[in-house]
Short mmCIF file of C-alpha atoms in Angstrom, two decimals:
data_model
loop_
_atom_site.label_atom_id
_atom_site.label_comp_id
_atom_site.label_asym_id
_atom_site.label_seq_id
_atom_site.Cartn_x
_atom_site.Cartn_y
_atom_site.Cartn_z
CA MET A 1 -8.09 14.68 71.83
CA ARG A 2 -9.15 10.92 71.52
CA SER A 3 -12.98 10.84 71.56
CA PRO A 4 -14.56 8.20 74.27
CA PHE A 5 -16.71 6.78 71.82
CA THR A 6 -13.86 5.01 70.30
CA PHE A 7 -12.19 3.72 73.07
CA SER A 8 -10.71 0.14 72.30
CA VAL A 9 -10.94 -2.38 76.05
CA THR A 10 -8.80 -5.25 74.15
CA HIS A 11 -5.03 -4.02 76.41
CA VAL A 12 -7.10 -4.24 79.28
CA ALA A 13 -9.01 -7.22 78.92
CA LEU A 14 -5.76 -8.60 78.58
CA ALA A 15 -4.05 -7.03 81.11
CA ALA A 16 -6.74 -8.77 83.50
CA LEU A 17 -6.95 -11.79 81.67
CA LEU A 18 -2.48 -12.72 82.11
CA LEU A 19 -3.06 -11.87 86.01
CA PRO A 20 -5.72 -13.89 87.27
CA GLY A 21 -5.11 -13.97 90.52
CA LEU A 22 -4.62 -10.54 91.47
CA ALA A 23 -8.07 -7.83 92.25
CA ARG A 24 -6.27 -5.60 89.90
CA PRO A 25 -7.24 -1.92 90.64
CA LEU A 26 -5.42 -0.03 87.12
CA VAL A 27 -6.02 2.90 88.93
CA SER A 28 -4.62 3.69 92.13
CA GLN A 29 -7.36 3.26 94.92
CA ASP A 30 -8.35 7.20 95.59
CA GLU A 31 -10.13 6.99 91.73
CA LEU A 32 -12.57 3.77 92.15
CA PRO A 33 -15.48 4.88 93.63
CA SER A 34 -16.00 4.13 97.74
CA GLY A 35 -18.36 1.66 98.81
CA SER A 36 -19.07 -1.59 98.96
CA LEU A 37 -20.54 -4.48 96.82
CA VAL A 38 -22.63 -7.30 97.60
CA VAL A 39 -22.63 -10.03 95.29
CA VAL A 40 -25.08 -12.50 94.86
CA ASN A 41 -22.89 -16.31 93.77
CA LYS A 42 -25.12 -19.27 92.58
CA GLY A 43 -23.01 -21.58 92.09
CA ALA A 44 -21.50 -21.57 95.92
CA ALA A 45 -25.43 -20.57 97.42
CA SER A 46 -23.71 -17.04 98.92
CA ALA A 47 -23.91 -13.44 98.88
CA SER A 48 -19.64 -11.27 99.37
CA ILE A 49 -19.32 -8.28 100.71
CA ILE A 50 -16.82 -7.00 98.99
CA ASP A 51 -15.01 -3.34 99.35
CA VAL A 52 -14.50 -1.59 95.86
CA GLN A 53 -11.61 0.77 96.90
CA SER A 54 -8.71 -2.70 98.91
CA GLY A 55 -10.86 -5.05 96.39
CA ARG A 56 -11.30 -7.55 100.00
CA THR A 57 -13.88 -9.43 100.50
CA LEU A 58 -15.54 -8.43 103.53
CA ALA A 59 -17.71 -11.35 104.12
CA VAL A 60 -19.12 -14.47 102.56
CA LEU A 61 -22.01 -15.16 103.24
CA PRO A 62 -24.50 -18.32 102.77
CA THR A 63 -28.35 -18.05 101.50
CA GLY A 64 -30.08 -20.52 100.23
CA ASP A 65 -30.40 -22.95 97.14
CA GLY A 66 -29.77 -20.83 93.80
CA PRO A 67 -29.47 -17.10 94.41
CA HIS A 68 -30.22 -15.03 91.78
CA GLU A 69 -30.76 -11.62 92.41
CA VAL A 70 -29.59 -8.72 94.75
CA ALA A 71 -31.41 -5.63 95.90
CA ILE A 72 -30.31 -3.23 98.77
CA SER A 73 -31.92 -0.21 100.44
CA SER A 74 -31.32 3.13 99.97
CA ASP A 75 -29.10 3.24 102.86
CA GLY A 76 -27.17 0.90 102.11
CA ALA A 77 -27.97 -1.06 105.59
CA THR A 78 -29.79 -4.26 104.57
CA ALA A 79 -28.94 -6.58 101.36
CA VAL A 80 -31.54 -9.25 100.20
CA VAL A 81 -30.88 -12.25 97.79
CA THR A 82 -33.88 -13.96 96.53
CA ASP A 83 -32.49 -17.84 96.61
CA TYR A 84 -34.69 -18.96 93.18
CA GLY A 85 -33.18 -22.33 94.07
CA GLY A 86 -32.50 -25.23 91.85
CA ARG A 87 -34.66 -28.66 90.58
CA ARG A 88 -37.72 -28.34 93.16
CA GLY A 89 -37.53 -24.26 93.50
CA GLY A 90 -36.38 -22.03 96.02
CA ASN A 91 -39.19 -20.08 98.48
CA THR A 92 -37.17 -17.86 100.37
CA LEU A 93 -35.24 -14.42 100.66
CA THR A 94 -31.72 -14.09 102.48
CA VAL A 95 -32.27 -11.36 104.57
CA ILE A 96 -28.54 -9.12 104.72
CA ASP A 97 -27.37 -6.84 107.57
CA VAL A 98 -24.38 -5.44 105.28
CA GLU A 99 -22.93 -3.15 107.74
CA GLY A 100 -22.90 -6.03 110.49
CA LEU A 101 -21.98 -8.24 107.63
CA ALA A 102 -23.64 -11.30 108.81
CA VAL A 103 -27.05 -12.86 107.76
CA SER A 104 -30.29 -11.01 109.84
CA ARG A 105 -33.08 -14.10 108.84
CA THR A 106 -34.31 -15.96 106.53
CA ILE A 107 -38.25 -14.89 104.97
CA ASP A 108 -40.30 -18.27 103.97
CA LEU A 109 -42.13 -17.45 101.40
CA GLY A 110 -44.39 -20.68 101.17
CA THR A 111 -46.36 -21.43 98.18
CA HIS A 112 -44.15 -18.58 96.09
CA ARG A 113 -41.95 -21.07 94.58
CA ARG A 114 -39.28 -19.18 91.85
CA PRO A 115 -38.17 -15.92 93.88
CA HIS A 116 -35.94 -13.75 91.09
CA GLY A 117 -36.67 -10.59 90.48
CA ILE A 118 -36.67 -8.19 92.56
CA ALA A 119 -36.59 -4.06 94.14
CA TYR A 120 -37.02 -2.66 97.51
CA LEU A 121 -40.15 0.20 97.17
CA PRO A 122 -39.48 3.64 98.31
CA GLY A 123 -39.34 3.40 102.13
CA ASP A 124 -37.74 1.07 102.56
CA SER A 125 -39.80 -1.35 104.03
CA LEU A 126 -40.91 -3.48 101.54
CA VAL A 127 -38.93 -5.34 98.57
CA ALA A 128 -40.88 -6.29 95.34
CA ILE A 129 -39.90 -10.07 93.84
CA THR A 130 -41.37 -11.96 91.57
CA SER A 131 -42.98 -15.90 91.57
CA GLU A 132 -42.74 -18.24 89.02
CA ALA A 133 -44.39 -20.76 90.14
CA SER A 134 -47.20 -18.11 91.41
CA ARG A 135 -47.51 -16.00 88.62
CA ARG A 136 -47.32 -13.32 91.24
CA VAL A 137 -45.73 -9.73 92.41
CA VAL A 138 -45.07 -10.64 96.12
CA LEU A 139 -44.38 -7.40 97.90
CA VAL A 140 -42.76 -8.02 101.61
CA ARG A 141 -41.65 -6.65 104.50
CA VAL A 142 -38.44 -6.76 105.14
CA ASP A 143 -38.33 -6.08 109.19
CA ASP A 144 -40.20 -9.15 109.33
CA GLY A 145 -41.23 -11.58 107.05
CA MET A 146 -44.74 -10.68 106.68
CA LEU A 147 -46.24 -10.75 102.82
CA VAL A 148 -48.12 -7.74 102.59
CA ARG A 149 -49.20 -8.00 99.13
CA LEU A 150 -50.09 -10.50 96.23
CA LEU A 151 -50.01 -8.81 93.11
CA PRO A 152 -50.59 -11.40 90.02
CA THR A 153 -49.39 -11.14 86.62
CA ASP A 154 -51.91 -13.74 85.13
CA GLN A 155 -49.00 -15.08 83.26
CA ARG A 156 -45.98 -18.08 82.74
CA GLY A 157 -43.08 -17.20 83.55
CA SER A 158 -42.89 -13.60 85.17
CA HIS A 159 -39.13 -13.98 86.06
CA MET A 160 -37.98 -10.48 86.74
CA LEU A 161 -39.31 -7.38 86.90
CA ALA A 162 -38.44 -3.11 87.29
CA ALA A 163 -40.70 -1.05 89.73
CA VAL A 164 -41.07 3.24 88.19
CA ALA A 165 -38.55 5.38 90.81
CA ASP A 166 -41.70 6.43 92.63
CA GLY A 167 -42.91 3.19 93.14
CA SER A 168 -46.28 3.22 91.33
CA ARG A 169 -45.88 0.44 88.96
CA ILE A 170 -44.19 -2.33 88.86
CA TYR A 171 -43.46 -4.41 84.95
CA THR A 172 -42.76 -8.00 84.68
CA GLY A 173 -41.20 -9.35 81.91
CA ASN A 174 -43.03 -12.82 81.05
CA ILE A 175 -41.23 -15.14 79.07
CA GLY A 176 -43.62 -18.17 79.11
CA ASP A 177 -46.01 -16.22 77.52
CA HIS A 178 -44.65 -13.52 75.32
CA THR A 179 -46.02 -10.22 77.08
CA VAL A 180 -45.02 -7.55 79.79
CA THR A 181 -47.43 -6.97 83.30
CA GLU A 182 -48.08 -3.46 84.03
CA ILE A 183 -48.78 -3.64 87.82
CA GLY A 184 -50.72 -0.89 90.14
CA VAL A 185 -49.82 -0.37 93.46
CA PRO A 186 -51.81 1.89 94.33
CA GLU A 187 -54.76 -0.13 92.40
CA LEU A 188 -53.37 -3.23 93.45
CA GLY A 189 -53.84 -4.69 90.45
CA ILE A 190 -52.81 -5.61 86.79
CA VAL A 191 -53.36 -2.29 85.32
CA ARG A 192 -52.62 -3.89 81.32
CA ILE A 193 -51.28 -6.94 79.06
CA MET A 194 -48.56 -5.94 76.92
CA THR A 195 -47.82 -8.05 73.74
CA VAL A 196 -44.18 -7.71 73.37
CA PRO A 197 -40.85 -10.48 70.77
CA PRO A 198 -40.53 -13.63 71.94
CA GLU A 199 -39.63 -14.85 75.84
CA PRO A 200 -39.65 -11.67 77.15
CA GLU A 201 -36.99 -11.93 80.83
CA ALA A 202 -34.12 -8.61 80.79
CA ILE A 203 -36.58 -6.13 81.49
CA GLY A 204 -35.63 -1.84 82.85
CA VAL A 205 -38.18 0.88 82.76
CA THR A 206 -37.10 4.76 83.12
CA PRO A 207 -37.40 6.62 86.41
CA ASP A 208 -40.46 8.62 85.70
CA GLY A 209 -42.46 5.05 83.77
CA SER A 210 -43.00 6.66 80.64
CA GLU A 211 -40.55 3.66 78.56
CA VAL A 212 -39.69 0.54 79.63
CA TRP A 213 -37.12 -1.31 77.48
CA VAL A 214 -37.03 -5.40 77.62
CA GLY A 215 -35.20 -7.84 75.58
CA SER A 216 -35.60 -11.38 73.71
CA ASN A 217 -34.10 -14.29 74.51
CA SER A 218 -34.77 -16.02 71.35
CA GLU A 219 -34.95 -13.45 69.15
CA GLY A 220 -31.65 -11.48 69.99
CA THR A 221 -33.50 -8.40 70.50
CA VAL A 222 -34.34 -5.19 72.74
CA SER A 223 -37.62 -3.31 73.39
CA VAL A 224 -39.19 0.23 74.34
CA ILE A 225 -42.83 0.66 75.00
CA ASP A 226 -44.32 3.42 74.77
CA THR A 227 -46.53 3.36 78.86
CA ARG A 228 -48.25 6.56 77.59
CA THR A 229 -50.00 4.79 74.12
CA GLY A 230 -48.76 1.51 75.40
CA GLY A 231 -46.51 1.64 71.68
CA VAL A 232 -43.41 -1.40 70.92
CA GLU A 233 -40.72 -0.46 69.25
CA THR A 234 -37.24 -2.71 68.07
CA PRO A 235 -34.50 -0.42 67.64
CA LEU A 236 -32.03 -3.20 69.17
CA ARG A 237 -30.75 -6.30 67.33
CA GLY A 238 -27.78 -7.81 66.97
CA PHE A 239 -27.61 -9.70 71.15
CA GLY A 240 -26.84 -12.93 71.96
CA TRP A 241 -28.75 -13.34 75.36
CA PRO A 242 -29.72 -9.66 76.24
CA TYR A 243 -29.23 -10.73 79.96
CA ARG A 244 -30.79 -8.28 82.53
CA ILE A 245 -30.90 -3.86 81.11
CA LEU A 246 -30.72 -1.43 83.39
CA ILE A 247 -31.31 2.03 83.39
CA SER A 248 -29.38 5.28 84.48
CA ALA A 249 -31.04 7.59 87.26
CA ASP A 250 -30.91 10.27 84.84
CA ALA A 251 -32.38 8.45 81.67
CA SER A 252 -29.24 8.98 79.61
CA LEU A 253 -28.35 4.81 78.68
CA ALA A 254 -29.23 2.31 79.36
CA LEU A 255 -26.82 -0.49 80.11
CA ILE A 256 -27.04 -4.29 78.77
CA PRO A 257 -24.95 -7.22 79.04
CA ASP A 258 -25.59 -9.82 76.24
CA LEU A 259 -24.02 -12.80 77.91
CA ARG A 260 -24.06 -14.84 74.53
CA GLY A 261 -22.05 -12.32 73.06
CA ASN A 262 -19.90 -11.56 76.33
CA GLN A 263 -20.44 -7.39 75.27
CA LEU A 264 -21.51 -4.79 77.42
CA ARG A 265 -23.74 -2.71 75.16
CA ILE A 266 -24.12 1.01 76.39
CA VAL A 267 -26.44 2.47 74.75
CA GLU A 268 -28.11 6.25 74.58
CA ARG A 269 -31.39 5.90 75.68
CA ALA A 270 -32.89 8.76 73.70
CA SER A 271 -31.40 7.86 70.31
CA ARG A 272 -31.54 4.21 70.85
CA GLY A 273 -27.81 4.61 69.68
CA GLU A 274 -24.91 2.35 70.74
CA LEU A 275 -21.91 4.27 72.09
CA ARG A 276 -19.92 1.43 73.18
CA VAL A 277 -19.54 -2.37 72.87
CA LEU A 278 -17.18 -3.78 74.87
CA ASP A 279 -15.55 -7.26 74.85
CA PHE A 280 -15.18 -9.60 77.89
CA PRO A 281 -14.18 -12.52 75.53
CA GLY A 282 -15.38 -15.72 77.38
CA ALA A 283 -16.52 -14.02 80.46
CA ALA A 284 -20.22 -14.53 80.28
CA PRO A 285 -20.94 -10.81 81.63
CA GLN A 286 -24.24 -11.35 83.73
CA GLY A 287 -25.88 -9.11 86.77
CA ILE A 288 -24.95 -4.76 86.69
CA THR A 289 -25.50 -2.18 88.87
CA LEU A 290 -23.55 1.58 89.21
CA SER A 291 -22.55 3.32 91.47
CA THR A 292 -24.78 6.25 93.77
CA ASP A 293 -23.13 9.04 91.06
CA GLN A 294 -23.43 6.86 88.03
CA ARG A 295 -19.88 6.95 86.16
CA THR A 296 -19.15 3.89 86.67
CA ALA A 297 -20.92 0.42 86.65
CA PHE A 298 -20.43 -2.85 88.55
CA LEU A 299 -20.84 -5.94 85.55
CA ALA A 300 -20.71 -9.97 87.42
CA LEU A 301 -19.02 -11.48 84.72
CA SER A 302 -20.01 -15.53 85.97
CA ARG A 303 -17.01 -17.15 84.09
CA GLU A 304 -14.54 -15.80 85.67
CA ASP A 305 -16.02 -15.88 89.31
CA ARG A 306 -14.89 -11.61 89.11
CA VAL A 307 -16.58 -7.72 88.44
CA ALA A 308 -15.27 -5.42 86.06
CA ILE A 309 -15.49 -2.27 87.38
CA ILE A 310 -16.20 -0.21 84.28
CA ASP A 311 -15.93 3.95 84.49
CA LEU A 312 -18.45 5.14 81.78
CA PRO A 313 -17.42 8.61 80.78
CA SER A 314 -14.29 7.08 79.61
CA GLY A 315 -15.42 3.27 78.51
CA GLU A 316 -12.18 2.62 80.02
CA ILE A 317 -12.03 -1.59 82.76
CA ILE A 318 -10.55 0.51 85.80
CA GLY A 319 -10.59 -2.68 87.62
CA HIS A 320 -12.18 -6.00 88.79
CA VAL A 321 -13.10 -7.48 91.94
CA GLU A 322 -13.04 -11.64 92.92
CA THR A 323 -16.34 -12.60 93.99
CA GLY A 324 -17.72 -16.56 93.95
CA SER A 325 -18.60 -18.75 92.34
CA ARG A 326 -20.58 -17.67 89.28
CA PRO A 327 -21.39 -14.23 90.47
CA ASP A 328 -24.61 -13.31 89.32
CA GLY A 329 -26.88 -10.07 90.71
CA VAL A 330 -25.47 -7.59 92.18
CA ALA A 331 -25.69 -4.56 94.23
CA PHE A 332 -23.53 -0.81 94.84
CA THR A 333 -23.70 0.85 98.41
CA SER A 334 -21.31 3.91 98.43
CA ARG A 335 -21.97 3.09 102.60
CA VAL A 336 -18.26 1.95 103.48
CA VAL A 337 -17.64 -1.20 106.04
CA ALA A 338 -14.85 -1.98 108.10
CA ARG A 339 -14.02 -5.46 108.56
CA PRO A 340 -14.11 -6.59 111.64
#
């Protein structure tokens, strides 16, 4: 039996390049996860809703300028996009009715410009977002757009965030001050600020909050913070740009797209050992999400205007779906949306 850790994806990548106009499932439709993707298209100021099994784009919806990230409610009914903006900086969120294939509202964040990182909190009524301009995490009620809480990070360049499963802690990577801020949601404020390697952008946290993983843009490394002690180790090196960090729901894996290295690095969280490195030549991988059963990854390939579908147990690229221009943030729901 071939070891799953020595699988080469070169032939799959070549096949994908030779057929640029197709959705290209490399397995039967029934073997693909059943559900829908919401993909943010940075270059088109839009979001695509895509049926995974058929590869059909069900809708392309307008967002604000410069959309970057997206979060989806646990029931898959609502998606929220951060409109980061262009030169002046955006200050809105675009709320999408997923099943209705429509924009339901735009939320004005006022002075809280440059919204970027986003996560739904338990209960699905609130999203937490970073505002780079105001150096805050803003808790926003999705139904009516009310800004419920303003939680300071006290640091420059609070770009991405990660929230623990119970919503009690939020962590921000602060690119300008080379730190991570830990915010206590029940306490409504900063718990501590921890120094990490320079220019931390990508950030992920284990569901129980015991570890925070953070990437360094300038050093091309990924560090791990032990949140019980505050200690920082740097076990992973050699990245071009560790763009995002996604930790699986069972905390067994860390998935790290390398934007400049054109790779996806799959790491065993406990040992810090690399299980696989998947190559995407020239594709500039960015946003990543997992299926509900955690067996399938969806990776946005920003220079190819498509999302790769990856079977994690085998390490195979099993299909692609086409997107709009420069896809970045991506979210999955097992909800199947009918085309009108």
